Amino acid sequence: MKRLLLALFLLVASVPSAFAAIACTVATNSVAFGIYDPTSGVDKTSNGSVTVTCLIVVGLSGSVAYNIHFAPGNGSYASRALKSGSLTLNYNLYTDAGLSQVWGDGTGSSGRISDSYSIPLVGSIVSYNVYGKIPARQNPGMGSFTDSMIVTVNY
């Protein structure tokens, strides 16, 4: 019986990382802009986050590569829209603090986050900032404006 257990342990312990089973999940913290002043000449900015958690399901270690995509929500990647009934307030989400790369699915002029790393036995959690901007001097009318979108992690 000792030989069988030892052989089984060695077999499990020698599974290459290429054969590791990995499970990843995604969680988000919303980008909340607060009160928007249409008379201000300054863009309104805010931050949120996307957190990716990956765990080893089978095997002792492994690595994972993934892409994080944002759907366009209301509007398009060129200009997303916060809505309050029929009223619209344009905004966008970005992958970088300089607000130069619109976060989308990698098509057109949108970008996505691509990352990879080795996962220890206890798993790994990585967070990414989401940068939001409402351009100044829009006057959509009064209301509570919202948008929602799907965040996808392909791994």
Short mmCIF file of N, CA and C in Angstrom, two decimals:
data_model
loop_
_atom_site.label_atom_id
_atom_site.label_comp_id
_atom_site.label_asym_id
_atom_site.label_seq_id
_atom_site.Cartn_x
_atom_site.Cartn_y
_atom_site.Cartn_z
N MET A 1 0.82 -1.19 0.00
CA MET A 1 0.00 0.00 0.00
C MET A 1 0.86 1.25 0.00
N LYS A 2 1.99 1.23 0.69
CA LYS A 2 2.87 2.40 0.72
C LYS A 2 3.38 2.74 -0.67
N ARG A 3 3.69 1.76 -1.48
CA ARG A 3 4.18 2.01 -2.83
C ARG A 3 3.14 2.69 -3.68
N LEU A 4 1.92 2.26 -3.59
CA LEU A 4 0.85 2.86 -4.38
C LEU A 4 0.66 4.33 -4.00
N LEU A 5 0.63 4.64 -2.73
CA LEU A 5 0.48 6.03 -2.30
C LEU A 5 1.66 6.88 -2.71
N LEU A 6 2.86 6.35 -2.58
CA LEU A 6 4.06 7.07 -2.97
C LEU A 6 4.05 7.32 -4.48
N ALA A 7 3.69 6.32 -5.25
CA ALA A 7 3.64 6.48 -6.70
C ALA A 7 2.58 7.51 -7.09
N LEU A 8 1.46 7.48 -6.45
CA LEU A 8 0.39 8.44 -6.73
C LEU A 8 0.84 9.85 -6.39
N PHE A 9 1.50 10.03 -5.26
CA PHE A 9 2.00 11.35 -4.87
C PHE A 9 3.02 11.86 -5.88
N LEU A 10 3.93 11.03 -6.31
CA LEU A 10 4.94 11.45 -7.28
C LEU A 10 4.29 11.81 -8.61
N LEU A 11 3.27 11.10 -9.00
CA LEU A 11 2.58 11.40 -10.25
C LEU A 11 1.93 12.77 -10.16
N VAL A 12 1.23 13.05 -9.08
CA VAL A 12 0.59 14.35 -8.91
C VAL A 12 1.62 15.46 -8.79
N ALA A 13 2.69 15.21 -8.06
CA ALA A 13 3.71 16.22 -7.85
C ALA A 13 4.49 16.52 -9.12
N SER A 14 4.49 15.63 -10.08
CA SER A 14 5.28 15.86 -11.29
C SER A 14 4.43 16.31 -12.48
N VAL A 15 3.20 16.71 -12.26
CA VAL A 15 2.36 17.22 -13.34
C VAL A 15 2.96 18.53 -13.85
N PRO A 16 3.32 18.62 -15.11
CA PRO A 16 3.89 19.87 -15.64
C PRO A 16 2.88 21.00 -15.57
N SER A 17 3.39 22.24 -15.46
CA SER A 17 2.48 23.38 -15.36
C SER A 17 1.62 23.52 -16.61
N ALA A 18 2.06 22.99 -17.73
CA ALA A 18 1.25 23.05 -18.94
C ALA A 18 -0.05 22.28 -18.77
N PHE A 19 -0.06 21.34 -17.82
CA PHE A 19 -1.25 20.53 -17.57
C PHE A 19 -2.01 20.96 -16.33
N ALA A 20 -1.64 22.07 -15.74
CA ALA A 20 -2.35 22.56 -14.57
C ALA A 20 -3.71 23.10 -14.99
N ALA A 21 -4.71 22.84 -14.19
CA ALA A 21 -6.03 23.41 -14.43
C ALA A 21 -6.14 24.69 -13.60
N ILE A 22 -6.53 25.76 -14.25
CA ILE A 22 -6.57 27.08 -13.61
C ILE A 22 -7.98 27.63 -13.76
N ALA A 23 -8.47 28.27 -12.70
CA ALA A 23 -9.78 28.93 -12.73
C ALA A 23 -9.57 30.40 -12.35
N CYS A 24 -10.14 31.29 -13.15
CA CYS A 24 -10.02 32.73 -12.89
C CYS A 24 -11.41 33.35 -12.74
N THR A 25 -11.50 34.35 -11.88
CA THR A 25 -12.74 35.12 -11.72
C THR A 25 -12.39 36.60 -11.81
N VAL A 26 -13.40 37.41 -12.05
CA VAL A 26 -13.21 38.85 -12.16
C VAL A 26 -14.22 39.55 -11.25
N ALA A 27 -13.77 40.64 -10.62
CA ALA A 27 -14.63 41.49 -9.79
C ALA A 27 -14.33 42.94 -10.17
N THR A 28 -15.30 43.82 -9.98
CA THR A 28 -15.12 45.22 -10.36
C THR A 28 -15.52 46.16 -9.23
N ASN A 29 -14.89 47.32 -9.21
CA ASN A 29 -15.31 48.47 -8.41
C ASN A 29 -15.70 49.54 -9.41
N SER A 30 -16.90 50.03 -9.32
CA SER A 30 -17.44 50.98 -10.30
C SER A 30 -16.65 52.28 -10.34
N VAL A 31 -16.69 52.91 -11.49
CA VAL A 31 -16.19 54.27 -11.65
C VAL A 31 -17.38 55.18 -11.32
N ALA A 32 -17.30 55.88 -10.21
CA ALA A 32 -18.39 56.77 -9.76
C ALA A 32 -17.91 58.21 -9.88
N PHE A 33 -18.53 58.97 -10.77
CA PHE A 33 -18.09 60.33 -11.03
C PHE A 33 -18.62 61.35 -10.03
N GLY A 34 -19.68 61.02 -9.34
CA GLY A 34 -20.25 61.99 -8.41
C GLY A 34 -21.02 63.07 -9.16
N ILE A 35 -21.02 64.28 -8.61
CA ILE A 35 -21.79 65.39 -9.20
C ILE A 35 -20.99 66.02 -10.34
N TYR A 36 -21.63 66.15 -11.48
CA TYR A 36 -21.01 66.76 -12.66
C TYR A 36 -21.53 68.19 -12.80
N ASP A 37 -20.61 69.14 -12.95
CA ASP A 37 -20.95 70.55 -13.12
C ASP A 37 -20.79 70.93 -14.59
N PRO A 38 -21.90 71.14 -15.31
CA PRO A 38 -21.81 71.44 -16.74
C PRO A 38 -21.18 72.81 -17.04
N THR A 39 -21.05 73.67 -16.04
CA THR A 39 -20.44 74.98 -16.28
C THR A 39 -18.93 74.96 -16.07
N SER A 40 -18.41 73.88 -15.52
CA SER A 40 -16.97 73.78 -15.27
C SER A 40 -16.22 73.57 -16.58
N GLY A 41 -15.09 74.20 -16.71
CA GLY A 41 -14.24 74.01 -17.88
C GLY A 41 -13.25 72.88 -17.71
N VAL A 42 -13.40 72.11 -16.63
CA VAL A 42 -12.46 71.03 -16.32
C VAL A 42 -13.17 69.68 -16.49
N ASP A 43 -12.49 68.74 -17.18
CA ASP A 43 -13.04 67.39 -17.31
C ASP A 43 -13.23 66.77 -15.94
N LYS A 44 -14.26 65.96 -15.79
CA LYS A 44 -14.53 65.23 -14.54
C LYS A 44 -13.91 63.84 -14.68
N THR A 45 -13.04 63.49 -13.74
CA THR A 45 -12.39 62.18 -13.78
C THR A 45 -12.68 61.39 -12.51
N SER A 46 -12.56 60.08 -12.63
CA SER A 46 -12.73 59.19 -11.49
C SER A 46 -12.07 57.86 -11.82
N ASN A 47 -11.84 57.06 -10.78
CA ASN A 47 -11.21 55.75 -10.97
C ASN A 47 -12.07 54.64 -10.41
N GLY A 48 -11.92 53.48 -10.97
CA GLY A 48 -12.50 52.25 -10.47
C GLY A 48 -11.43 51.17 -10.58
N SER A 49 -11.82 49.92 -10.50
CA SER A 49 -10.83 48.85 -10.65
C SER A 49 -11.47 47.56 -11.15
N VAL A 50 -10.62 46.73 -11.71
CA VAL A 50 -10.97 45.37 -12.11
C VAL A 50 -9.96 44.47 -11.41
N THR A 51 -10.44 43.44 -10.72
CA THR A 51 -9.56 42.51 -10.01
C THR A 51 -9.74 41.12 -10.61
N VAL A 52 -8.61 40.51 -10.97
CA VAL A 52 -8.61 39.15 -11.52
C VAL A 52 -7.99 38.24 -10.47
N THR A 53 -8.71 37.17 -10.12
CA THR A 53 -8.22 36.18 -9.17
C THR A 53 -8.10 34.85 -9.89
N CYS A 54 -6.91 34.26 -9.87
CA CYS A 54 -6.70 32.96 -10.51
C CYS A 54 -6.18 31.97 -9.48
N LEU A 55 -6.73 30.76 -9.53
CA LEU A 55 -6.35 29.69 -8.60
C LEU A 55 -5.98 28.45 -9.38
N ILE A 56 -5.07 27.66 -8.82
CA ILE A 56 -4.72 26.35 -9.36
C ILE A 56 -5.79 25.37 -8.89
N VAL A 57 -6.46 24.71 -9.83
CA VAL A 57 -7.47 23.72 -9.48
C VAL A 57 -6.84 22.32 -9.46
N VAL A 58 -5.98 22.03 -10.43
CA VAL A 58 -5.27 20.75 -10.51
C VAL A 58 -3.81 21.07 -10.80
N GLY A 59 -2.91 20.46 -10.06
CA GLY A 59 -1.48 20.70 -10.24
C GLY A 59 -0.94 21.50 -9.08
N LEU A 60 0.36 21.67 -9.04
CA LEU A 60 0.99 22.38 -7.94
C LEU A 60 1.39 23.80 -8.31
N SER A 61 1.52 24.08 -9.58
CA SER A 61 1.82 25.44 -10.02
C SER A 61 1.38 25.56 -11.46
N GLY A 62 1.35 26.76 -11.93
CA GLY A 62 0.96 26.97 -13.32
C GLY A 62 1.14 28.41 -13.68
N SER A 63 0.87 28.72 -14.90
CA SER A 63 0.92 30.11 -15.34
C SER A 63 -0.34 30.38 -16.14
N VAL A 64 -0.70 31.64 -16.19
CA VAL A 64 -1.91 32.03 -16.90
C VAL A 64 -1.64 33.31 -17.68
N ALA A 65 -2.19 33.37 -18.86
CA ALA A 65 -2.18 34.59 -19.67
C ALA A 65 -3.63 34.94 -19.95
N TYR A 66 -3.96 36.22 -19.89
CA TYR A 66 -5.35 36.60 -20.11
C TYR A 66 -5.45 38.00 -20.70
N ASN A 67 -6.64 38.29 -21.22
CA ASN A 67 -7.00 39.62 -21.73
C ASN A 67 -8.25 40.07 -21.01
N ILE A 68 -8.30 41.36 -20.65
CA ILE A 68 -9.49 41.93 -20.02
C ILE A 68 -10.14 42.86 -21.02
N HIS A 69 -11.39 42.57 -21.37
CA HIS A 69 -12.16 43.33 -22.35
C HIS A 69 -13.30 44.06 -21.66
N PHE A 70 -13.61 45.26 -22.11
CA PHE A 70 -14.81 45.97 -21.69
C PHE A 70 -15.74 46.07 -22.89
N ALA A 71 -17.02 45.81 -22.68
CA ALA A 71 -18.03 46.04 -23.72
C ALA A 71 -18.23 47.56 -23.86
N PRO A 72 -18.84 48.00 -24.94
CA PRO A 72 -19.02 49.45 -25.12
C PRO A 72 -20.08 50.06 -24.20
N GLY A 73 -20.97 49.24 -23.61
CA GLY A 73 -22.04 49.82 -22.79
C GLY A 73 -22.97 50.62 -23.68
N ASN A 74 -23.47 51.75 -23.16
CA ASN A 74 -24.26 52.66 -24.01
C ASN A 74 -23.29 53.35 -24.95
N GLY A 75 -23.62 53.47 -26.20
CA GLY A 75 -22.75 54.17 -27.14
C GLY A 75 -21.78 53.23 -27.81
N SER A 76 -20.54 53.71 -27.99
CA SER A 76 -19.50 52.95 -28.68
C SER A 76 -18.18 53.17 -27.96
N TYR A 77 -17.13 52.53 -28.44
CA TYR A 77 -15.82 52.76 -27.84
C TYR A 77 -15.35 54.19 -28.08
N ALA A 78 -15.78 54.78 -29.19
CA ALA A 78 -15.38 56.17 -29.49
C ALA A 78 -15.97 57.13 -28.47
N SER A 79 -17.19 56.88 -28.03
CA SER A 79 -17.83 57.73 -27.03
C SER A 79 -18.92 56.95 -26.32
N ARG A 80 -18.65 56.55 -25.10
CA ARG A 80 -19.67 55.89 -24.29
C ARG A 80 -20.65 56.95 -23.79
N ALA A 81 -21.80 56.49 -23.32
CA ALA A 81 -22.82 57.43 -22.88
C ALA A 81 -23.44 57.00 -21.56
N LEU A 82 -23.45 57.92 -20.59
CA LEU A 82 -24.23 57.77 -19.38
C LEU A 82 -25.63 58.23 -19.72
N LYS A 83 -26.65 57.50 -19.29
CA LYS A 83 -28.03 57.82 -19.66
C LYS A 83 -28.88 58.09 -18.42
N SER A 84 -29.79 59.03 -18.60
CA SER A 84 -30.86 59.29 -17.64
C SER A 84 -32.12 59.47 -18.48
N GLY A 85 -32.87 58.38 -18.64
CA GLY A 85 -34.01 58.42 -19.56
C GLY A 85 -33.50 58.67 -20.97
N SER A 86 -33.99 59.73 -21.61
CA SER A 86 -33.54 60.06 -22.96
C SER A 86 -32.34 61.00 -22.96
N LEU A 87 -31.90 61.46 -21.77
CA LEU A 87 -30.75 62.37 -21.66
C LEU A 87 -29.44 61.58 -21.73
N THR A 88 -28.41 62.19 -22.31
CA THR A 88 -27.12 61.53 -22.50
C THR A 88 -25.98 62.42 -22.03
N LEU A 89 -25.01 61.83 -21.34
CA LEU A 89 -23.79 62.51 -20.91
C LEU A 89 -22.62 61.64 -21.39
N ASN A 90 -21.82 62.18 -22.31
CA ASN A 90 -20.72 61.41 -22.90
C ASN A 90 -19.57 61.24 -21.91
N TYR A 91 -18.93 60.08 -21.98
CA TYR A 91 -17.78 59.76 -21.12
C TYR A 91 -16.99 58.66 -21.79
N ASN A 92 -15.87 58.28 -21.19
CA ASN A 92 -15.18 57.09 -21.63
C ASN A 92 -14.33 56.51 -20.51
N LEU A 93 -13.89 55.26 -20.71
CA LEU A 93 -13.03 54.54 -19.77
C LEU A 93 -11.70 54.25 -20.44
N TYR A 94 -10.63 54.30 -19.64
CA TYR A 94 -9.28 54.19 -20.19
C TYR A 94 -8.45 53.19 -19.41
N THR A 95 -7.45 52.63 -20.09
CA THR A 95 -6.53 51.67 -19.48
C THR A 95 -5.38 52.35 -18.77
N ASP A 96 -5.18 53.65 -19.02
CA ASP A 96 -4.00 54.34 -18.49
C ASP A 96 -4.36 55.67 -17.83
N ALA A 97 -3.52 56.09 -16.90
CA ALA A 97 -3.75 57.34 -16.15
C ALA A 97 -3.68 58.56 -17.06
N GLY A 98 -2.98 58.47 -18.17
CA GLY A 98 -2.89 59.59 -19.12
C GLY A 98 -4.13 59.71 -19.99
N LEU A 99 -5.09 58.79 -19.83
CA LEU A 99 -6.36 58.80 -20.56
C LEU A 99 -6.15 58.81 -22.08
N SER A 100 -5.17 58.02 -22.52
CA SER A 100 -4.87 58.00 -23.96
C SER A 100 -5.38 56.73 -24.65
N GLN A 101 -5.65 55.65 -23.91
CA GLN A 101 -6.09 54.39 -24.51
C GLN A 101 -7.47 54.00 -23.99
N VAL A 102 -8.48 54.11 -24.86
CA VAL A 102 -9.85 53.72 -24.49
C VAL A 102 -9.86 52.22 -24.21
N TRP A 103 -10.49 51.83 -23.09
CA TRP A 103 -10.56 50.41 -22.73
C TRP A 103 -11.75 49.79 -23.45
N GLY A 104 -11.45 48.83 -24.32
CA GLY A 104 -12.48 48.13 -25.08
C GLY A 104 -12.13 46.67 -25.23
N ASP A 105 -12.24 46.19 -26.47
CA ASP A 105 -11.94 44.78 -26.74
C ASP A 105 -10.75 44.60 -27.67
N GLY A 106 -10.04 45.69 -27.96
CA GLY A 106 -8.88 45.62 -28.84
C GLY A 106 -9.19 45.87 -30.30
N THR A 107 -10.47 46.07 -30.63
CA THR A 107 -10.81 46.36 -32.02
C THR A 107 -10.84 47.87 -32.23
N GLY A 108 -10.72 48.26 -33.50
CA GLY A 108 -10.74 49.69 -33.81
C GLY A 108 -9.62 50.40 -33.06
N SER A 109 -9.96 51.48 -32.43
CA SER A 109 -8.95 52.23 -31.67
C SER A 109 -8.99 51.90 -30.18
N SER A 110 -9.76 50.89 -29.80
CA SER A 110 -9.82 50.54 -28.38
C SER A 110 -8.69 49.59 -28.01
N GLY A 111 -8.32 49.61 -26.73
CA GLY A 111 -7.28 48.71 -26.23
C GLY A 111 -7.86 47.76 -25.21
N ARG A 112 -7.06 46.86 -24.76
CA ARG A 112 -7.44 45.94 -23.71
C ARG A 112 -6.21 45.69 -22.86
N ILE A 113 -6.40 45.15 -21.70
CA ILE A 113 -5.28 44.79 -20.83
C ILE A 113 -4.92 43.34 -21.12
N SER A 114 -3.66 43.08 -21.38
CA SER A 114 -3.14 41.72 -21.53
C SER A 114 -2.08 41.54 -20.47
N ASP A 115 -2.13 40.40 -19.78
CA ASP A 115 -1.17 40.15 -18.72
C ASP A 115 -0.95 38.64 -18.60
N SER A 116 0.13 38.27 -17.95
CA SER A 116 0.39 36.86 -17.65
C SER A 116 1.31 36.81 -16.44
N TYR A 117 1.20 35.72 -15.70
CA TYR A 117 2.05 35.51 -14.54
C TYR A 117 1.98 34.07 -14.08
N SER A 118 2.94 33.68 -13.26
CA SER A 118 2.94 32.36 -12.64
C SER A 118 2.07 32.41 -11.40
N ILE A 119 1.31 31.37 -11.20
CA ILE A 119 0.40 31.31 -10.07
C ILE A 119 0.98 30.40 -9.00
N PRO A 120 1.18 30.90 -7.79
CA PRO A 120 1.63 30.02 -6.70
C PRO A 120 0.49 29.11 -6.26
N LEU A 121 0.80 28.13 -5.47
CA LEU A 121 -0.19 27.16 -4.99
C LEU A 121 -1.38 27.84 -4.31
N VAL A 122 -1.15 28.96 -3.64
CA VAL A 122 -2.22 29.64 -2.90
C VAL A 122 -3.06 30.55 -3.79
N GLY A 123 -2.72 30.69 -5.06
CA GLY A 123 -3.47 31.54 -5.97
C GLY A 123 -2.87 32.93 -6.06
N SER A 124 -3.48 33.75 -6.91
CA SER A 124 -2.95 35.08 -7.13
C SER A 124 -4.09 36.05 -7.43
N ILE A 125 -3.95 37.27 -6.93
CA ILE A 125 -4.93 38.33 -7.15
C ILE A 125 -4.20 39.53 -7.73
N VAL A 126 -4.69 40.04 -8.86
CA VAL A 126 -4.09 41.21 -9.50
C VAL A 126 -5.19 42.22 -9.77
N SER A 127 -4.95 43.49 -9.40
CA SER A 127 -5.92 44.56 -9.64
C SER A 127 -5.41 45.52 -10.69
N TYR A 128 -6.33 46.04 -11.49
CA TYR A 128 -6.02 47.00 -12.54
C TYR A 128 -6.91 48.21 -12.36
N ASN A 129 -6.34 49.39 -12.47
CA ASN A 129 -7.12 50.62 -12.38
C ASN A 129 -7.92 50.83 -13.65
N VAL A 130 -9.11 51.36 -13.48
CA VAL A 130 -9.95 51.80 -14.59
C VAL A 130 -10.06 53.31 -14.44
N TYR A 131 -9.71 54.04 -15.47
CA TYR A 131 -9.72 55.51 -15.43
C TYR A 131 -10.89 56.01 -16.27
N GLY A 132 -11.72 56.87 -15.67
CA GLY A 132 -12.88 57.39 -16.36
C GLY A 132 -12.81 58.90 -16.53
N LYS A 133 -13.41 59.40 -17.62
CA LYS A 133 -13.43 60.85 -17.86
C LYS A 133 -14.73 61.26 -18.53
N ILE A 134 -15.35 62.30 -17.97
CA ILE A 134 -16.47 62.98 -18.61
C ILE A 134 -15.91 64.30 -19.14
N PRO A 135 -15.94 64.53 -20.45
CA PRO A 135 -15.44 65.79 -20.99
C PRO A 135 -16.23 66.98 -20.45
N ALA A 136 -15.53 68.09 -20.27
CA ALA A 136 -16.12 69.32 -19.73
C ALA A 136 -17.15 69.92 -20.68
N ARG A 137 -17.98 70.79 -20.10
CA ARG A 137 -18.93 71.66 -20.80
C ARG A 137 -20.01 70.94 -21.59
N GLN A 138 -20.48 69.81 -21.04
CA GLN A 138 -21.66 69.17 -21.60
C GLN A 138 -22.85 69.61 -20.75
N ASN A 139 -23.97 69.81 -21.36
CA ASN A 139 -25.17 70.22 -20.62
C ASN A 139 -26.32 69.29 -20.99
N PRO A 140 -26.33 68.09 -20.40
CA PRO A 140 -27.34 67.11 -20.79
C PRO A 140 -28.70 67.32 -20.13
N GLY A 141 -28.79 68.18 -19.15
CA GLY A 141 -30.00 68.31 -18.35
C GLY A 141 -29.79 67.63 -17.01
N MET A 142 -30.75 67.80 -16.11
CA MET A 142 -30.60 67.24 -14.77
C MET A 142 -31.07 65.80 -14.72
N GLY A 143 -30.38 64.99 -13.93
CA GLY A 143 -30.76 63.60 -13.77
C GLY A 143 -29.68 62.80 -13.11
N SER A 144 -29.97 61.55 -12.89
CA SER A 144 -29.00 60.60 -12.37
C SER A 144 -28.60 59.70 -13.53
N PHE A 145 -27.36 59.82 -13.99
CA PHE A 145 -26.91 59.16 -15.20
C PHE A 145 -26.13 57.89 -14.87
N THR A 146 -26.42 56.82 -15.61
CA THR A 146 -25.74 55.54 -15.37
C THR A 146 -25.43 54.85 -16.69
N ASP A 147 -24.54 53.91 -16.60
CA ASP A 147 -24.23 53.00 -17.69
C ASP A 147 -23.78 51.70 -17.05
N SER A 148 -23.94 50.61 -17.73
CA SER A 148 -23.40 49.34 -17.25
C SER A 148 -22.85 48.60 -18.46
N MET A 149 -21.87 47.76 -18.20
CA MET A 149 -21.26 47.01 -19.29
C MET A 149 -20.72 45.70 -18.76
N ILE A 150 -20.43 44.83 -19.69
CA ILE A 150 -19.88 43.52 -19.37
C ILE A 150 -18.36 43.60 -19.42
N VAL A 151 -17.70 43.07 -18.39
CA VAL A 151 -16.25 42.93 -18.34
C VAL A 151 -15.95 41.45 -18.52
N THR A 152 -15.10 41.14 -19.50
CA THR A 152 -14.78 39.75 -19.81
C THR A 152 -13.29 39.50 -19.65
N VAL A 153 -12.93 38.39 -19.01
CA VAL A 153 -11.54 37.97 -18.93
C VAL A 153 -11.41 36.66 -19.72
N ASN A 154 -10.64 36.71 -20.79
CA ASN A 154 -10.36 35.51 -21.59
C ASN A 154 -9.00 34.97 -21.18
N TYR A 155 -8.95 33.71 -20.78
CA TYR A 155 -7.68 33.10 -20.38
C TYR A 155 -7.56 31.69 -20.93
#
